[in-house]
Coordinates of C-alpha atoms and ligand atoms in Angstrom, one line a residue:
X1 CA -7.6 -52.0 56.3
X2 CA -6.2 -48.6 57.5
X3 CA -3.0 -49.0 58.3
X4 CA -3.1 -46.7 61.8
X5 CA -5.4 -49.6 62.7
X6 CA -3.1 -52.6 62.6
X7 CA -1.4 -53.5 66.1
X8 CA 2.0 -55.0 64.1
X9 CA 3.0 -57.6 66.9
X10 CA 5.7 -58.7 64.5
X11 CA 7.5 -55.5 64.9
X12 CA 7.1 -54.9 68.6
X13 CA 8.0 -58.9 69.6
X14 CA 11.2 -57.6 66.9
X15 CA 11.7 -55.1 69.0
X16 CA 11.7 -57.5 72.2
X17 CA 13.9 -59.9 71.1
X18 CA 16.2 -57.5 70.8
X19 CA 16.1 -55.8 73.9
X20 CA 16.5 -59.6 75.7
X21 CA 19.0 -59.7 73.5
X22 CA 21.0 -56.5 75.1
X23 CA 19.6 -58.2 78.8
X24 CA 21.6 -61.3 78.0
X25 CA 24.8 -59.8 76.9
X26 CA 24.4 -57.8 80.0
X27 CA 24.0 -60.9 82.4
X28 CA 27.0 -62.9 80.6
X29 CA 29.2 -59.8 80.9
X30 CA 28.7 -60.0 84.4
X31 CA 29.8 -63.2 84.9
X32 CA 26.5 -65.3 84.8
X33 CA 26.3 -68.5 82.7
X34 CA 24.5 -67.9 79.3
X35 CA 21.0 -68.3 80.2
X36 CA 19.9 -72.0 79.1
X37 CA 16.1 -73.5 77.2
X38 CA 15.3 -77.0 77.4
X39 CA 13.2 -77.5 74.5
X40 CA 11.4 -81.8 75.0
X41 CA 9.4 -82.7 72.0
X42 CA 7.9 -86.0 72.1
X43 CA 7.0 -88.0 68.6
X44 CA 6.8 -86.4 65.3
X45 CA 4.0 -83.8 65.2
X46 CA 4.5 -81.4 62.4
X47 CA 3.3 -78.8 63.3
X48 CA 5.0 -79.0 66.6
X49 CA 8.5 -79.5 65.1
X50 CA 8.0 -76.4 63.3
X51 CA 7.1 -74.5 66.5
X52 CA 10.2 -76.4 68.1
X53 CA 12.4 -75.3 65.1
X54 CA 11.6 -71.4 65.6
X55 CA 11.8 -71.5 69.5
X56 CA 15.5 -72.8 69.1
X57 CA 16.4 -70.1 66.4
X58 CA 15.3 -67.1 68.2
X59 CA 16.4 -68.5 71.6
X60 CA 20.0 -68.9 69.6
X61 CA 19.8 -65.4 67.8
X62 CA 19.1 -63.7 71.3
X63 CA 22.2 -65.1 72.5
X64 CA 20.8 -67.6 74.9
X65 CA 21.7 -71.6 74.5
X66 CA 19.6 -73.9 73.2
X67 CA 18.9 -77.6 74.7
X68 CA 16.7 -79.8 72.4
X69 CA 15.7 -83.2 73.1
X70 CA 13.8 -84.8 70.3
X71 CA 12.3 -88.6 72.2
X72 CA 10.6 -91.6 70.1
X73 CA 7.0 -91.0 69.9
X74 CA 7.0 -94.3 72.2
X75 CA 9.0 -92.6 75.0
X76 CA 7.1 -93.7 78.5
X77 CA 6.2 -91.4 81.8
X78 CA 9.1 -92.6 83.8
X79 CA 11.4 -91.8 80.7
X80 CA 10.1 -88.6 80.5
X81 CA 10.0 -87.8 83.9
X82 CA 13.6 -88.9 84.4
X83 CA 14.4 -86.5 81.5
X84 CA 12.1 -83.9 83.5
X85 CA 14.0 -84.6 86.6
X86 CA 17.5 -84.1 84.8
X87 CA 16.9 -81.0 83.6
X88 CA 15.5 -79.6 87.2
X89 CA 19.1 -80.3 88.8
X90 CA 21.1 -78.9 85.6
X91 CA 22.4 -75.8 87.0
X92 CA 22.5 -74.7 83.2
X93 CA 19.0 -75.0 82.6
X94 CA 16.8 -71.9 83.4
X95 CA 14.0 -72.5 81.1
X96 CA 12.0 -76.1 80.3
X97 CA 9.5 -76.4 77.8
X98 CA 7.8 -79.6 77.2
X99 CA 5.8 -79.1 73.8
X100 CA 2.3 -79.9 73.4
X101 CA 0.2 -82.3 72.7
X102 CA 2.3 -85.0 74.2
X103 CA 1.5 -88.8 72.5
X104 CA -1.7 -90.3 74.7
X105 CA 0.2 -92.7 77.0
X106 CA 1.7 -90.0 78.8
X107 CA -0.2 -87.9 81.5
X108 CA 0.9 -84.1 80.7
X109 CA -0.6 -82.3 83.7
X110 CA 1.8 -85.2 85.8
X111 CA 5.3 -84.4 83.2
X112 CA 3.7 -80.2 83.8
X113 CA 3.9 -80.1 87.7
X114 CA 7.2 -82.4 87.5
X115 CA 9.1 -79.2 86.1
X116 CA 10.5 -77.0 88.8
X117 CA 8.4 -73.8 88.7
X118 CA 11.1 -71.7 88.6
X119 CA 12.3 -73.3 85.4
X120 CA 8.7 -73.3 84.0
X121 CA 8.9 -71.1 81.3
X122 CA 5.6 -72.0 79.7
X123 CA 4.0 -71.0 83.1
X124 CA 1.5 -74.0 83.0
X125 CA 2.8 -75.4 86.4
X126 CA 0.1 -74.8 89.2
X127 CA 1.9 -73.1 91.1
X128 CA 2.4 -70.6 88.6
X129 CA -1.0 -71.0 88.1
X130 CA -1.5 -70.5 92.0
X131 CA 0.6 -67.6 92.1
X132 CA -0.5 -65.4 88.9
X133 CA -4.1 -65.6 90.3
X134 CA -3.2 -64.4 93.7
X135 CA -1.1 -61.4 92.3
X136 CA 2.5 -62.8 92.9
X137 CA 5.3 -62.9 91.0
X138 CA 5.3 -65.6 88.6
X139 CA 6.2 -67.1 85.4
X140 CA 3.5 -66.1 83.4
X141 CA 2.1 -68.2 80.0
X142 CA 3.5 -66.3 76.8
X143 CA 0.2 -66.3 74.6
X144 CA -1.9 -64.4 77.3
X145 CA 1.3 -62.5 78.5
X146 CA 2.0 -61.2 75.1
X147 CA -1.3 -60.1 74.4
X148 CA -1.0 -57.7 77.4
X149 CA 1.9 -56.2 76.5
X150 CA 0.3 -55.5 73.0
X151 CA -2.5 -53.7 74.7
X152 CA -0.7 -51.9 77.3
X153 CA 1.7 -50.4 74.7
X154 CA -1.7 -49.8 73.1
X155 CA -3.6 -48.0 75.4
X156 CA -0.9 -47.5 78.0
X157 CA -3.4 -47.9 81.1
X158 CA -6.1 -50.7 80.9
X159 CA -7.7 -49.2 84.6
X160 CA -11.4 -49.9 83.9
X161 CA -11.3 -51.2 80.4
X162 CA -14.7 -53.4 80.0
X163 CA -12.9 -56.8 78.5
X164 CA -14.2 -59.8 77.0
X165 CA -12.2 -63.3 77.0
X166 CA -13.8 -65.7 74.5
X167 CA -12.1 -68.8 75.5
X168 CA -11.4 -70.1 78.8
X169 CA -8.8 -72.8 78.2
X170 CA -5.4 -73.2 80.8
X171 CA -3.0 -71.9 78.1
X172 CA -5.0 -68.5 77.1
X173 CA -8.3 -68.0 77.7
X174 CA -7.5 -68.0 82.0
X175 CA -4.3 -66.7 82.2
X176 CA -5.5 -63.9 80.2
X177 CA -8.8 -63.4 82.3
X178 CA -6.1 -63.2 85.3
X179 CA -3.9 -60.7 83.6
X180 CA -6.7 -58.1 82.3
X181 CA -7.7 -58.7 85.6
X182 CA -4.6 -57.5 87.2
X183 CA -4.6 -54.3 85.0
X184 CA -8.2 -53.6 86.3
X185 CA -9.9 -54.1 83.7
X186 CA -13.6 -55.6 84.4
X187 CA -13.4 -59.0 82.4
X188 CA -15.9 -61.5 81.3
X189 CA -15.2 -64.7 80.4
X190 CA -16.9 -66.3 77.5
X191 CA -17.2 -69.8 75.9
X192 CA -18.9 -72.4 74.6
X193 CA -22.0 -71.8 76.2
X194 CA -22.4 -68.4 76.8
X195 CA -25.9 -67.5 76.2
X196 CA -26.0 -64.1 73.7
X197 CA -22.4 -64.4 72.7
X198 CA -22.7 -61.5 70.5
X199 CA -24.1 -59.2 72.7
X200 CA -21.7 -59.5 75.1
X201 CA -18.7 -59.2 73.1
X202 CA -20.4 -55.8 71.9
X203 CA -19.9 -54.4 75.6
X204 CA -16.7 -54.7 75.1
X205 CA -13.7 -52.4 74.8
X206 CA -11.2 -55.0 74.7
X207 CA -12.7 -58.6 72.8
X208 CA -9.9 -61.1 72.9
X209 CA -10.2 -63.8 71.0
X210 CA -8.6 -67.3 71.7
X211 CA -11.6 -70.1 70.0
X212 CA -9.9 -71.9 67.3
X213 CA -13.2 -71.4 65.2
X214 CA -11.9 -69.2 62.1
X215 CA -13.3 -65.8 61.6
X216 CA -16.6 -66.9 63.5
X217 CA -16.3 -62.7 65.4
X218 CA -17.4 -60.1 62.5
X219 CA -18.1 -56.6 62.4
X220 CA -21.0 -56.8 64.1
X221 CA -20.0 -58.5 67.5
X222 CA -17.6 -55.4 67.7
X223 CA -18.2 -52.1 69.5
X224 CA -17.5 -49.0 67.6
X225 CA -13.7 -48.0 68.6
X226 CA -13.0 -51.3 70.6
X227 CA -9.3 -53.5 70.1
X228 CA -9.7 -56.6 69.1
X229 CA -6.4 -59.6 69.8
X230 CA -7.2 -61.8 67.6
X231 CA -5.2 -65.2 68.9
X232 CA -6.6 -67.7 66.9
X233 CA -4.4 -69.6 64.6
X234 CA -6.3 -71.7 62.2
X235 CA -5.4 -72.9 58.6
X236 CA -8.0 -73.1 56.2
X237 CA -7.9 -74.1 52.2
X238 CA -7.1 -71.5 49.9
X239 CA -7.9 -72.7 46.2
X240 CA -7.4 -69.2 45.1
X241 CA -3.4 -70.1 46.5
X242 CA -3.9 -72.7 43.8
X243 CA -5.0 -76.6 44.6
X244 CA -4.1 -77.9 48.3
X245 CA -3.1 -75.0 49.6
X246 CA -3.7 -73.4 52.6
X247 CA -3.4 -69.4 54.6
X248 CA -3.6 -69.0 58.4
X249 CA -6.5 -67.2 59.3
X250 CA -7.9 -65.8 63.4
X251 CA -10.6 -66.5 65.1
X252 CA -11.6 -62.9 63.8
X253 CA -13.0 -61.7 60.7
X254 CA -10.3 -59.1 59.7
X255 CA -11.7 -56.9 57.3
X256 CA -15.2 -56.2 59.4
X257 CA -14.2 -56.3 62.6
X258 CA -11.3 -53.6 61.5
X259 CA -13.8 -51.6 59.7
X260 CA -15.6 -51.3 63.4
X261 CA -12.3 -51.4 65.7
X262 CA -9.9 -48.6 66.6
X263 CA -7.4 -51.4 66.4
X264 CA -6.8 -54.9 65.9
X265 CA -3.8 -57.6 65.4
X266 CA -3.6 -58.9 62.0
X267 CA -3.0 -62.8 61.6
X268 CA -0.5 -63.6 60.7
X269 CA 1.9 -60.7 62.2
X270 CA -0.2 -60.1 65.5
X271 CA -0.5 -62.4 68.6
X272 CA 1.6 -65.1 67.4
X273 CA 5.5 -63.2 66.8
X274 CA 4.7 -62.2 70.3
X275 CA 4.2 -65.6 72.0
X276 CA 8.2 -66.3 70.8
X277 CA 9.8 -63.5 72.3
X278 CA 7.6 -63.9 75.5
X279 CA 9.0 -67.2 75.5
X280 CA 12.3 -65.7 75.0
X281 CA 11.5 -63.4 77.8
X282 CA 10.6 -66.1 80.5
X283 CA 13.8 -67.5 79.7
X284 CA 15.2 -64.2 80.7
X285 CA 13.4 -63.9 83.5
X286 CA 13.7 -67.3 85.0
X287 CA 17.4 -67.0 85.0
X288 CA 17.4 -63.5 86.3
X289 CA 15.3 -65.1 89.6
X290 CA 17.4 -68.1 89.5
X291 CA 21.0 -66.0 90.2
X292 CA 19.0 -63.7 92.4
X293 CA 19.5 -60.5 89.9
X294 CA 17.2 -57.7 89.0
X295 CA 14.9 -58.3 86.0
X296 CA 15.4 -55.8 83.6
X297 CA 12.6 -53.4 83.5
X298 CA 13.5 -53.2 79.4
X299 CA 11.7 -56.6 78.6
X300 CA 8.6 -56.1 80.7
Ligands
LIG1 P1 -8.9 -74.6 73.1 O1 -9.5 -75.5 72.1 O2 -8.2 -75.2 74.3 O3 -10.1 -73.7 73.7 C1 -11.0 -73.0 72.9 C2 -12.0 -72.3 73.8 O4 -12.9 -71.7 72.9 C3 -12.8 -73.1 74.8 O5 -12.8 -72.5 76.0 C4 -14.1 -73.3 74.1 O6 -15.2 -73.3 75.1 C5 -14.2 -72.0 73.4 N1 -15.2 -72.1 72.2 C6 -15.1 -73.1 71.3 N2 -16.1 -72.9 70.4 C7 -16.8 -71.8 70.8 C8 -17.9 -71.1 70.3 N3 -18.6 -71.4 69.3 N4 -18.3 -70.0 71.0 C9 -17.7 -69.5 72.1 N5 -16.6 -70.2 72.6 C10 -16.2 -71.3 72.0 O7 -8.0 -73.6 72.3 P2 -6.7 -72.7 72.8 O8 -7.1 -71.8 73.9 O9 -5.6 -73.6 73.0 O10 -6.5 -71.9 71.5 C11 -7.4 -71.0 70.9 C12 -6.9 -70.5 69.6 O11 -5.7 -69.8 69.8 C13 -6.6 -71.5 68.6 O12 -6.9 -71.0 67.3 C14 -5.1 -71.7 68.7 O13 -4.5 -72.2 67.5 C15 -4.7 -70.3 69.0 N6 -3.4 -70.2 69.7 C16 -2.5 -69.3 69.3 C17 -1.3 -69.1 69.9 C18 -0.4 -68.1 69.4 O14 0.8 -68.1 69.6 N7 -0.9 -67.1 68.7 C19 -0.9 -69.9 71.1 C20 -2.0 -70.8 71.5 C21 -3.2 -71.0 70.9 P3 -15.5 -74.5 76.1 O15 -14.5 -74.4 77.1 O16 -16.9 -74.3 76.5 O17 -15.3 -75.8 75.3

């Protein structure tokens, strides 16, 4: 792959942190609390404790405090929703995340819309939902809103860009629709069933990718010169690693879909350092609103 190619999302989300970083030390000099996450986790998912485990580091490396609740995978609604309800009245709580998948006797959407929205730093409550699809300020989900940042430090302005969204789920397919949207670009959503997949991706300047099939988009579903995000995160077995191992892989083929692309975010290294620092961000962000001070412009 040439290397002018590769969109490093590790380095800019770097980068980020470190400039929240600066925005926090600038708050808590003036005399604002340290900005606060809530981070539930419900049960004992692996994978989510090791999402869990790097949300707390960086949140604690950018100078922000850390709140982690770890609850019995039998915890019940009204315990959670208690816990939900907690956190909303903690003055020194500006961010709540509730990770997903929750265990199947409790009702996510209900222990989603229970958070205050201005503490929603996921941005899954509807009324940030509400709000980012009618153009107001809002907290904005970090997947989809890293993704953007990533192409406008790309292309600067995305004013007429022809985009194509394979993926329509809440958490990045939509919100990222809404966003490309917002920067005027002329967006298709596809999924499932759309008819001649291929050829429409092929329109495309921009193809995101968010399917969670690995490297089903190849070289030739790509327009010569397009950008490809690649957000997929899938792990597949890698004998060549040597017996039960695995690698991460996209939802993109990396190697042809490069070889066609003016640019394109490696996995890993790409879409998913960025989704940490937006998280990071919202934090920010939501404690910014919250003491009625300017967001800095420096973290987006
Ligand atoms: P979902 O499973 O919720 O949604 C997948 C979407 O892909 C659906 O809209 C589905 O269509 C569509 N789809 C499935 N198969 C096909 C197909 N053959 N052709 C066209 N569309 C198809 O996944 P998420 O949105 O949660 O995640 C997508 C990927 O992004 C996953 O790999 C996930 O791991 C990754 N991810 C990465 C993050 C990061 O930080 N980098 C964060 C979040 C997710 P339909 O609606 O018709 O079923």
């Amino acid at each position: 792959m040439d290397p002018n190619k590769v969109i490093d999302g590790k380095a800019f989300a770097a980068g980020l942190t470190q400039r929240i970083g600066d925005a926090v030390a600038e708050f808590t000099a003036a005399g604002h609390p340290q900005p606060g996450l809530a981070v539930v986790l419900v049960g004992e998912d692996p994978a989510s404790q090791v999402y869990v485990r790097n949300k707390i580091r960086t949140t604690t490396e950018a100078g922000m405090r850390s709140i982690e609740y770890k609850l019995d995978v039998s915890t019940s609604q009204d315990e959670l929703m208690a816990l939900i309800e907690k956190l909303n009245q903690d003055d020194e709580v500006d961010g709540i995340l509730v990770q997903l998948p929750l265990p199947k006797q409790i009702d996510g959407d209900a222990v989603i819309n229970a958070i205050d929205p201005e503490k929603d730093v996921d941005g899954f409550h509807v009324i940030n939902v509400g709000r980012l699809s009618i153009g107001l300020d809002s907290l904005i989900p970090c997947t989809p809103y890293g993704c953007i940042m990533l192409l406008e430090d790309h292309f600067g302005d995305l004013s007429g860009k022809s985009a194509v969204v394979v993926g329509r789920s809440n958490i990045v397919g939509k919100p990222m629709a809404q966003l490309l949207l917002s920067r005027n670009c002329t967006v298709t959503v596809a999924h499932s069933r759309t008819a001649n997949l291929q050829d429409v991706c092929r329109q495309a300047d921009i193809v995101v990718a968010a399917v969670g099939r690995p490297e089903m988009i190849d070289g030739d579903w790509i327009k010569e010169g397009a950008v490809v995000i690649d957000v997929g995160i899938n792990r597949v077995p890698a004998p060549e690693r040597g017996e039960g191992k695995f690698r991460l892989t996209g939802d993109v083929d990396y190697e042809s879909a490069g070889a066609k692309a003016s640019a394109i975010t490696p996995v890993p290294g790409g879409v998913g350092p960025m989704t940490i620092a937006c998280l990071l961000r919202n934090t920010m962000v939501a404690a910014a609103r919250r003491r009625g001070v300017e967001v800095p412009s420096s973290i987006g």
